[in-house]
XYZ file of C-alpha atoms in Angstrom:
517
model
C -90.850 8.603 -18.773
C -88.805 6.149 -20.838
C -86.750 3.347 -19.287
C -83.830 1.404 -20.700
C -81.812 -1.512 -19.358
C -78.153 -2.070 -20.224
C -76.690 -5.469 -19.337
C -72.951 -6.111 -19.384
C -72.252 -9.859 -19.265
C -68.725 -10.825 -18.142
C -67.286 -14.238 -17.246
C -67.302 -13.484 -13.503
C -70.256 -11.116 -13.101
C -73.207 -9.407 -14.725
C -73.550 -5.629 -14.336
C -77.037 -4.187 -14.873
C -77.701 -0.474 -15.401
C -81.242 0.916 -15.325
C -81.717 4.253 -17.095
C -84.694 6.561 -16.749
C -84.865 9.247 -19.440
C -81.253 8.384 -20.313
C -80.114 9.025 -16.722
C -78.593 6.240 -14.622
C -80.884 5.484 -11.654
C -79.939 1.944 -10.620
C -76.756 -0.130 -10.839
C -76.590 -3.798 -9.877
C -73.648 -6.200 -9.848
C -74.372 -9.913 -9.723
C -71.635 -12.501 -9.340
C -71.952 -15.524 -11.605
C -71.838 -17.816 -8.556
C -74.131 -15.621 -6.419
C -75.440 -17.375 -3.309
C -77.658 -16.353 -0.416
C -79.676 -13.900 -2.516
C -82.955 -12.527 -1.192
C -85.669 -15.103 -1.948
C -83.428 -18.199 -1.929
C -84.950 -21.087 0.046
C -82.567 -23.337 2.004
C -82.783 -26.522 4.001
C -80.762 -25.508 7.040
C -79.783 -26.924 10.406
C -80.386 -25.136 13.696
C -77.010 -24.605 15.343
C -77.834 -22.638 18.476
C -80.902 -21.360 20.320
C -80.558 -17.899 21.895
C -83.398 -17.544 24.476
C -82.297 -14.018 25.438
C -82.741 -12.845 21.837
C -85.711 -15.160 21.239
C -83.869 -16.222 18.105
C -81.761 -18.995 16.632
C -78.633 -19.250 14.529
C -79.045 -21.533 11.504
C -76.381 -23.114 9.297
C -77.317 -22.547 5.641
C -73.810 -23.029 4.252
C -72.537 -19.476 4.678
C -69.236 -18.883 6.527
C -71.248 -17.378 9.403
C -74.472 -18.797 10.796
C -77.626 -17.025 9.649
C -79.995 -15.262 12.062
C -83.636 -16.311 12.517
C -85.881 -14.413 14.951
C -89.024 -15.930 16.457
C -91.212 -13.247 14.856
C -89.855 -14.246 11.431
C -90.969 -17.864 11.755
C -94.446 -17.045 10.418
C -97.796 -17.968 11.937
C -97.977 -21.298 10.095
C -94.496 -22.519 11.020
C -95.850 -25.742 12.556
C -97.584 -26.609 9.252
C -94.396 -25.882 7.288
C -92.325 -27.978 9.681
C -94.824 -30.868 9.519
C -94.726 -30.802 5.710
C -90.901 -30.736 5.744
C -90.641 -33.708 8.123
C -93.048 -35.701 5.948
C -91.028 -34.841 2.829
C -87.761 -35.893 4.514
C -89.270 -39.237 5.567
C -91.380 -39.970 2.484
C -90.231 -41.864 -0.608
C -91.580 -40.848 -4.005
C -93.751 -37.807 -4.656
C -94.752 -35.757 -1.640
C -98.267 -35.155 -0.480
C -99.797 -31.930 -1.807
C -100.255 -29.038 0.605
C -103.875 -28.815 -0.537
C -104.584 -32.207 1.061
C -102.902 -31.346 4.344
C -104.646 -30.434 7.534
C -102.930 -27.275 8.735
C -101.566 -27.113 12.257
C -102.501 -24.461 14.803
C -100.763 -21.077 14.457
C -97.826 -20.422 16.764
C -98.307 -17.918 19.592
C -97.118 -14.482 18.478
C -95.774 -13.875 21.998
C -94.212 -17.340 22.315
C -90.638 -18.506 22.833
C -88.454 -19.901 20.086
C -87.230 -22.755 22.326
C -90.830 -24.054 22.430
C -90.992 -24.333 18.625
C -87.573 -25.455 17.356
C -84.619 -27.278 18.865
C -80.882 -27.307 18.312
C -79.865 -29.807 15.590
C -83.281 -29.692 13.913
C -83.596 -29.432 10.119
C -85.580 -26.355 9.114
C -86.799 -24.733 5.892
C -85.838 -21.043 5.680
C -85.817 -18.218 3.142
C -83.198 -15.459 2.854
C -84.802 -12.137 3.864
C -81.584 -10.087 3.913
C -78.305 -10.895 2.184
C -74.991 -11.049 4.112
C -73.837 -7.488 4.805
C -70.431 -6.534 6.202
C -69.616 -8.917 9.071
C -73.166 -10.238 9.444
C -74.539 -13.462 8.014
C -77.875 -13.702 6.167
C -81.154 -12.773 7.903
C -83.756 -15.533 7.543
C -87.495 -16.070 7.767
C -89.703 -19.153 7.531
C -92.765 -17.418 6.112
C -92.091 -18.696 2.598
C -93.096 -16.653 -0.459
C -92.485 -17.377 -4.147
C -92.676 -14.326 -6.389
C -94.132 -14.290 -9.890
C -94.746 -11.357 -12.185
C -98.409 -10.819 -11.267
C -98.763 -12.666 -7.968
C -96.751 -13.882 -4.984
C -97.532 -17.406 -3.727
C -97.635 -17.987 0.052
C -97.739 -21.708 0.984
C -99.617 -22.608 4.206
C -101.672 -19.438 4.137
C -105.253 -18.951 2.989
C -105.473 -15.196 2.485
C -105.709 -13.186 -0.731
C -104.191 -9.703 -0.379
C -104.267 -6.959 -3.004
C -101.549 -4.355 -3.632
C -102.387 -1.005 -2.053
C -101.144 0.715 -5.218
C -104.234 -0.535 -7.069
C -106.605 2.369 -6.365
C -109.857 1.125 -7.933
C -112.086 -0.590 -5.339
C -113.939 -2.355 -8.169
C -110.707 -3.789 -9.586
C -109.557 -4.874 -6.105
C -112.830 -6.785 -5.563
C -112.581 -8.367 -9.032
C -109.047 -9.607 -8.447
C -109.814 -10.856 -4.941
C -112.880 -12.837 -6.033
C -111.046 -14.160 -9.082
C -108.030 -15.427 -7.123
C -110.147 -16.883 -4.334
C -112.048 -18.911 -6.922
C -108.964 -20.424 -8.611
C -106.358 -20.780 -5.856
C -105.709 -24.242 -4.368
C -106.524 -24.879 -0.722
C -103.879 -23.904 1.865
C -102.183 -21.431 -0.476
C -102.248 -17.669 0.077
C -101.719 -15.070 -2.625
C -100.478 -11.481 -2.762
C -101.676 -9.749 -5.932
C -99.064 -7.367 -7.323
C -99.783 -3.965 -8.883
C -98.932 -5.175 -12.391
C -101.857 -7.663 -12.216
C -104.340 -4.810 -12.595
C -106.579 -5.539 -15.588
C -105.170 -9.052 -16.173
C -107.502 -11.830 -17.315
C -108.237 -15.000 -15.376
C -106.437 -17.289 -17.867
C -103.118 -15.445 -17.458
C -103.334 -15.357 -13.654
C -104.401 -19.007 -13.479
C -101.458 -20.085 -15.658
C -98.978 -18.227 -13.463
C -100.570 -19.580 -10.276
C -100.289 -23.175 -11.513
C -96.678 -22.561 -12.536
C -95.732 -21.240 -9.074
C -97.495 -24.125 -7.281
C -95.702 -26.629 -9.515
C -92.373 -24.866 -8.892
C -92.910 -25.128 -5.114
C -93.973 -28.770 -5.098
C -91.244 -29.894 -7.529
C -88.576 -28.401 -5.243
C -89.390 -31.135 -2.676
C -89.035 -34.091 -5.058
C -85.416 -34.818 -4.081
C -85.236 -33.144 -0.693
C -84.906 -36.532 1.007
C -81.535 -37.057 -0.700
C -80.240 -33.618 0.289
C -77.524 -33.254 2.882
C -78.203 -29.987 4.770
C -77.292 -27.196 4.472
C -78.543 -27.149 0.883
C -80.297 -24.785 -1.527
C -83.836 -26.063 -2.146
C -85.220 -23.365 -4.433
C -83.200 -20.467 -5.803
C -84.568 -17.059 -6.710
C -84.167 -16.297 -10.415
C -81.069 -14.349 -11.426
C -81.017 -10.611 -10.731
C -81.500 -9.649 -14.397
C -84.671 -11.692 -14.781
C -85.917 -10.603 -11.342
C -85.562 -6.941 -12.328
C -87.455 -7.593 -15.562
C -90.146 -9.504 -13.682
C -90.640 -6.705 -11.167
C -90.350 -3.526 -13.239
C -90.935 -4.340 -16.925
C -93.782 -2.169 -18.228
C -94.866 -0.151 -21.244
C -92.304 2.583 -20.462
C -89.386 0.294 -21.395
C -88.052 1.187 -24.829
C -84.792 -0.765 -25.096
C -82.870 -3.566 -23.387
C -79.254 -3.702 -24.548
C -77.188 -6.858 -23.952
C -73.589 -7.509 -25.023
C -73.910 -11.313 -24.974
C -75.861 -13.097 -27.731
C -76.843 -16.070 -25.550
C -78.049 -13.853 -22.697
C -79.970 -11.667 -25.168
C -81.749 -14.743 -26.515
C -82.666 -15.956 -23.011
C -83.994 -12.522 -22.012
C -85.993 -12.238 -25.234
C -87.550 -15.665 -24.619
C -88.434 -14.717 -21.035
C -90.030 -11.431 -22.089
C -91.924 -13.199 -24.885
C -93.545 -15.324 -22.189
C -94.680 -12.448 -19.951
C -95.112 -9.588 -22.441
C -94.959 -10.815 -26.079
C -95.308 -7.303 -27.526
C -92.096 -6.255 -25.733
C -89.788 -9.012 -27.022
C -88.574 -6.800 -29.875
C -87.006 -4.246 -27.505
C -84.174 -6.678 -26.630
C -81.104 -5.784 -28.695
C -77.737 -7.497 -28.888
C -74.918 -4.929 -28.913
C -71.566 -6.041 -30.303
C -68.400 -4.146 -31.016
C -64.832 -3.670 -29.901
C -65.660 -1.131 -27.167
C -67.261 -2.338 -23.886
C -71.033 -1.810 -23.927
C -70.912 0.655 -21.017
C -68.410 2.790 -22.951
C -70.481 2.620 -26.151
C -73.653 3.837 -24.411
C -72.030 6.361 -22.083
C -72.830 4.424 -18.896
C -69.243 4.309 -17.621
C -69.013 8.102 -17.671
C -72.273 8.392 -15.691
C -71.010 5.880 -13.120
C -67.779 7.826 -12.585
C -69.678 11.099 -12.131
C -72.424 9.685 -9.868
C -70.366 7.915 -7.223
C -67.865 9.301 -4.762
C -68.037 11.738 -1.883
C -68.988 14.816 -3.952
C -71.825 14.734 -6.505
C -72.662 17.771 -8.654
C -76.248 18.114 -9.838
C -77.289 21.557 -11.123
C -75.737 24.955 -11.865
C -72.750 24.418 -9.576
C -74.735 22.989 -6.656
C -73.466 19.735 -5.188
C -73.994 17.079 -2.508
C -71.480 15.816 0.040
C -72.293 12.188 0.925
C -70.680 10.671 4.012
C -71.093 7.109 5.276
C -70.776 6.063 8.916
C -71.357 2.753 10.672
C -74.723 3.911 12.041
C -76.177 6.078 9.275
C -75.586 8.166 6.151
C -75.265 11.951 6.061
C -75.971 14.102 2.985
C -75.105 17.802 2.963
C -76.654 20.078 0.315
C -74.462 22.954 -0.926
C -75.370 25.710 -3.381
C -71.723 26.106 -4.489
C -71.136 29.197 -6.631
C -74.723 29.237 -7.841
C -76.451 32.600 -7.836
C -79.342 34.167 -9.698
C -79.643 37.897 -10.083
C -83.003 39.192 -8.955
C -83.783 36.227 -6.706
C -83.629 36.553 -2.957
C -81.867 34.035 -0.725
C -85.053 32.174 0.200
C -86.007 31.611 -3.451
C -82.515 30.432 -4.356
C -82.480 28.063 -1.354
C -85.830 26.568 -2.401
C -84.684 26.012 -6.000
C -81.454 24.338 -4.912
C -83.250 22.185 -2.328
C -85.900 21.019 -4.810
C -83.208 20.062 -7.331
C -81.243 18.371 -4.549
C -84.309 16.314 -3.588
C -84.426 14.858 -7.119
C -80.717 13.976 -7.027
C -80.907 12.530 -3.498
C -83.778 10.221 -4.504
C -81.669 9.034 -7.468
C -78.605 8.512 -5.272
C -80.542 6.412 -2.762
C -81.636 4.033 -5.527
C -78.328 4.115 -7.372
C -76.203 3.282 -4.327
C -78.988 1.225 -2.704
C -78.396 3.127 0.528
C -80.259 1.731 3.526
C -80.815 2.377 7.203
C -81.028 5.969 8.466
C -80.235 8.819 6.064
C -80.003 12.374 7.409
C -80.133 15.212 4.866
C -78.960 18.712 5.759
C -80.780 20.999 3.325
C -80.054 24.708 2.902
C -81.931 26.646 5.589
C -85.329 28.055 4.624
C -87.367 30.321 6.903
C -90.738 29.903 5.190
C -92.908 27.060 6.526
C -94.613 26.920 3.126
C -91.292 26.323 1.367
C -90.313 23.619 3.857
C -93.632 21.885 3.152
C -93.014 22.166 -0.613
C -89.661 20.441 -0.165
C -91.200 17.673 1.968
C -93.963 17.099 -0.605
C -91.411 17.035 -3.437
C -89.294 14.420 -1.667
C -92.332 12.207 -1.034
C -93.427 12.554 -4.656
C -90.046 11.716 -6.181
C -89.488 8.818 -3.732
C -92.883 7.288 -4.577
C -91.267 5.476 -7.535
C -88.735 3.771 -5.218
C -89.938 0.168 -4.737
C -87.831 -0.277 -1.579
C -89.728 0.336 1.668
C -88.959 3.767 3.074
C -90.248 6.449 5.400
C -89.691 10.223 5.195
C -90.072 12.687 8.070
C -90.729 16.439 7.645
C -87.856 18.874 8.105
C -86.872 19.529 11.701
C -86.417 23.048 13.051
C -82.722 22.686 12.236
C -83.476 22.005 8.552
C -82.679 18.279 8.765
C -84.745 15.618 6.991
C -84.657 12.028 8.216
C -85.263 9.149 5.817
C -85.302 5.459 6.667
C -84.886 2.979 3.825
C -84.937 -0.796 4.044
C -81.647 -2.506 3.326
C -81.704 -6.139 2.180
C -78.484 -6.180 0.122
C -74.997 -4.714 0.565
C -74.771 -1.085 -0.514
C -73.509 -0.483 -4.033
C -70.153 1.265 -3.786
C -68.003 2.219 -6.756
C -64.592 3.603 -5.849
C -63.899 6.323 -8.401
C -60.578 7.485 -6.951
C -57.950 4.860 -7.675
C -54.248 4.494 -7.066
C -52.512 5.533 -10.277
C -51.717 2.251 -12.103
C -48.787 3.927 -13.816
C -46.900 5.269 -10.804
C -48.578 2.990 -8.183
C -49.125 6.004 -5.931
C -45.512 7.167 -5.907
C -46.196 10.283 -7.989
C -43.418 9.426 -10.435
C -43.630 7.588 -13.770
C -41.303 6.313 -16.439
C -40.514 8.876 -19.164
C -43.539 9.043 -21.468
C -41.236 9.339 -24.493
C -40.287 5.691 -23.910
C -43.895 4.423 -23.995
C -43.924 3.337 -27.632
C -40.589 1.566 -27.182
C -42.024 -0.321 -24.205
C -45.118 -1.280 -26.216
C -42.952 -2.477 -29.085
C -40.812 -4.612 -26.753
C -43.899 -6.174 -25.171
C -45.439 -6.730 -28.617
C -42.362 -8.708 -29.707
C -42.710 -10.814 -26.575
C -46.407 -11.419 -27.311
C -45.690 -12.480 -30.903
C -43.018 -14.878 -29.667
C -45.507 -16.446 -27.225
C -48.624 -16.523 -29.427
C -49.112 -18.797 -32.407
C -51.796 -16.698 -34.109
C -50.801 -13.556 -35.973
C -53.837 -11.424 -35.084
C -53.130 -9.189 -32.103
C -55.244 -6.390 -30.635
C -53.682 -3.535 -28.681
C -56.015 -1.497 -26.446
C -54.740 1.899 -25.310
C -55.907 5.367 -24.277
C -57.377 7.375 -27.230
C -54.437 9.846 -27.163
C -51.907 7.020 -27.506
C -54.013 5.322 -30.168
C -54.035 8.535 -32.193
C -50.239 8.808 -31.891
C -49.666 5.189 -32.992
C -51.938 5.705 -36.022
C -50.489 9.145 -36.843
C -49.646 9.622 -40.522
C -50.878 8.176 -43.817
C -48.371 5.397 -44.546
C -45.455 5.402 -42.137
C -47.461 4.871 -38.988
C -46.058 2.981 -36.013
C -48.809 0.391 -36.435
C -47.778 -0.341 -40.052
C -44.117 -0.485 -39.068
C -44.814 -3.023 -36.326
C -47.017 -5.106 -38.621
C -44.354 -5.227 -41.320
C -41.490 -5.886 -38.920
C -43.249 -8.687 -37.004
C -45.408 -10.091 -39.837
C -48.663 -9.757 -37.906
C -52.055 -8.095 -38.229
C -52.295 -5.490 -35.479
C -55.539 -3.758 -34.476
C -55.454 -0.615 -32.325
C -58.548 0.087 -30.177
C -58.977 3.293 -28.186
C -60.534 2.756 -24.731
C -61.514 6.030 -22.984
C -61.507 4.443 -19.522
C -57.812 3.402 -19.743
C -55.200 5.527 -17.984
C -52.998 7.609 -20.266
C -49.973 5.279 -20.290
C -51.849 2.009 -19.808
C -52.113 -0.675 -22.474
C -53.195 -4.309 -22.840
C -52.819 -6.979 -25.526
C -55.631 -9.323 -26.619
C -55.715 -12.376 -28.885
C -58.174 -12.992 -31.753
C -60.736 -14.361 -29.238
C -60.609 -11.058 -27.317
C -58.939 -12.752 -24.338
C -56.286 -10.697 -22.573
C -52.744 -11.950 -23.069
C -50.862 -12.249 -19.789
C -47.244 -11.136 -19.983
């Protein structure tokens, strides 16, 4: 399996596409001013205690108060709160956690009103981003993720990833981390740490401890609600979590971002720094690498996947429903049961990809094609478990019911990725009627004259649909482009953009900034 990452850097957002064997499996959009991301640590203020829910609402700066349940406080909440109060009252550098005497654990069956009070300042971490009408979901069991380990302040346990199968390697890592970790810090060892040497793990551990302690240097001057420690940007977080030997290329359309990513990778995997490649050119990077076409074909209500078979994906407030259809698919010589099994197995692969691609969460109900054989139903269940094993999001899969339905639960911590592929026609604005197409070039020429009158520079770029571009460049010498250049005394570049609508066009200056008319 080969993986590739394509990163489209725009002024307002960064779009990240993860490809596995050239097929799009994950799409992430990150706003440049992204706030309240999973992992962000905030100094918040308790606004309201809800005894009936055994929870509190906390102001962390979002338009709606965030939700904090008693069970999400963490066993060592009293120690965290004591450390926070000392940091808020102390001048200069704060006392190290290693020198603290930890407080007694809170009662797991206790009441939130016995632990925190309204108006109190509290340190919280975003566990779930704002979704729909709900504010962020919070916890106070702080964790700081690195590539090989996760640091847990105010804990003393060392836990090893269950995906590391070797008992000998688990014991080695546990003994190693217990010998080097500071007092009052817990550690979760990630799967990627398997086989790592003590020097590399020790360096990362020291870096995470320093990152945690440095975040409290100026907390006394903060006016809550305030971000104390932000999670790294989504691009770097993805690289931190999934970068491995299977990655062959990372394409970036921004030179500065490419340099930053290369420097980051050089620090965690020096042999992989060369896979980062800066892609330039007139066409958008997603058009150059065929990503835009995959996005348009992978989202929407109907998704085709193999030999005419397709999925119908419906979203409701409570759960998602996926219906598997064989379409016009048929194989001579195969009975209905065999055909149903083949379609269902192929559908399982596509459904697993869709869950990751759209980041669908909650309850998902899949209506597979009916199969009478218990053996075939078990094959389908095993196939779904196997293909979903690469999904890092927590999930649970139940066997097919007697009605042929499969239930899947998948954790949701971010809003679902939704790309609307059916748009109102920008030419007719939904009316069903457009201006005569024969007048298009006259309209472009009129607008071009207006652009030249407004712009001081004489280098103009016109981006249009490939069909229109071919028409404007038609001929050897007397092309429309040459006529316009000669008439207006400018240098005109024509760029064909496949994603433009047929009669759409835009003008750009020499800095590739769109010219508003």
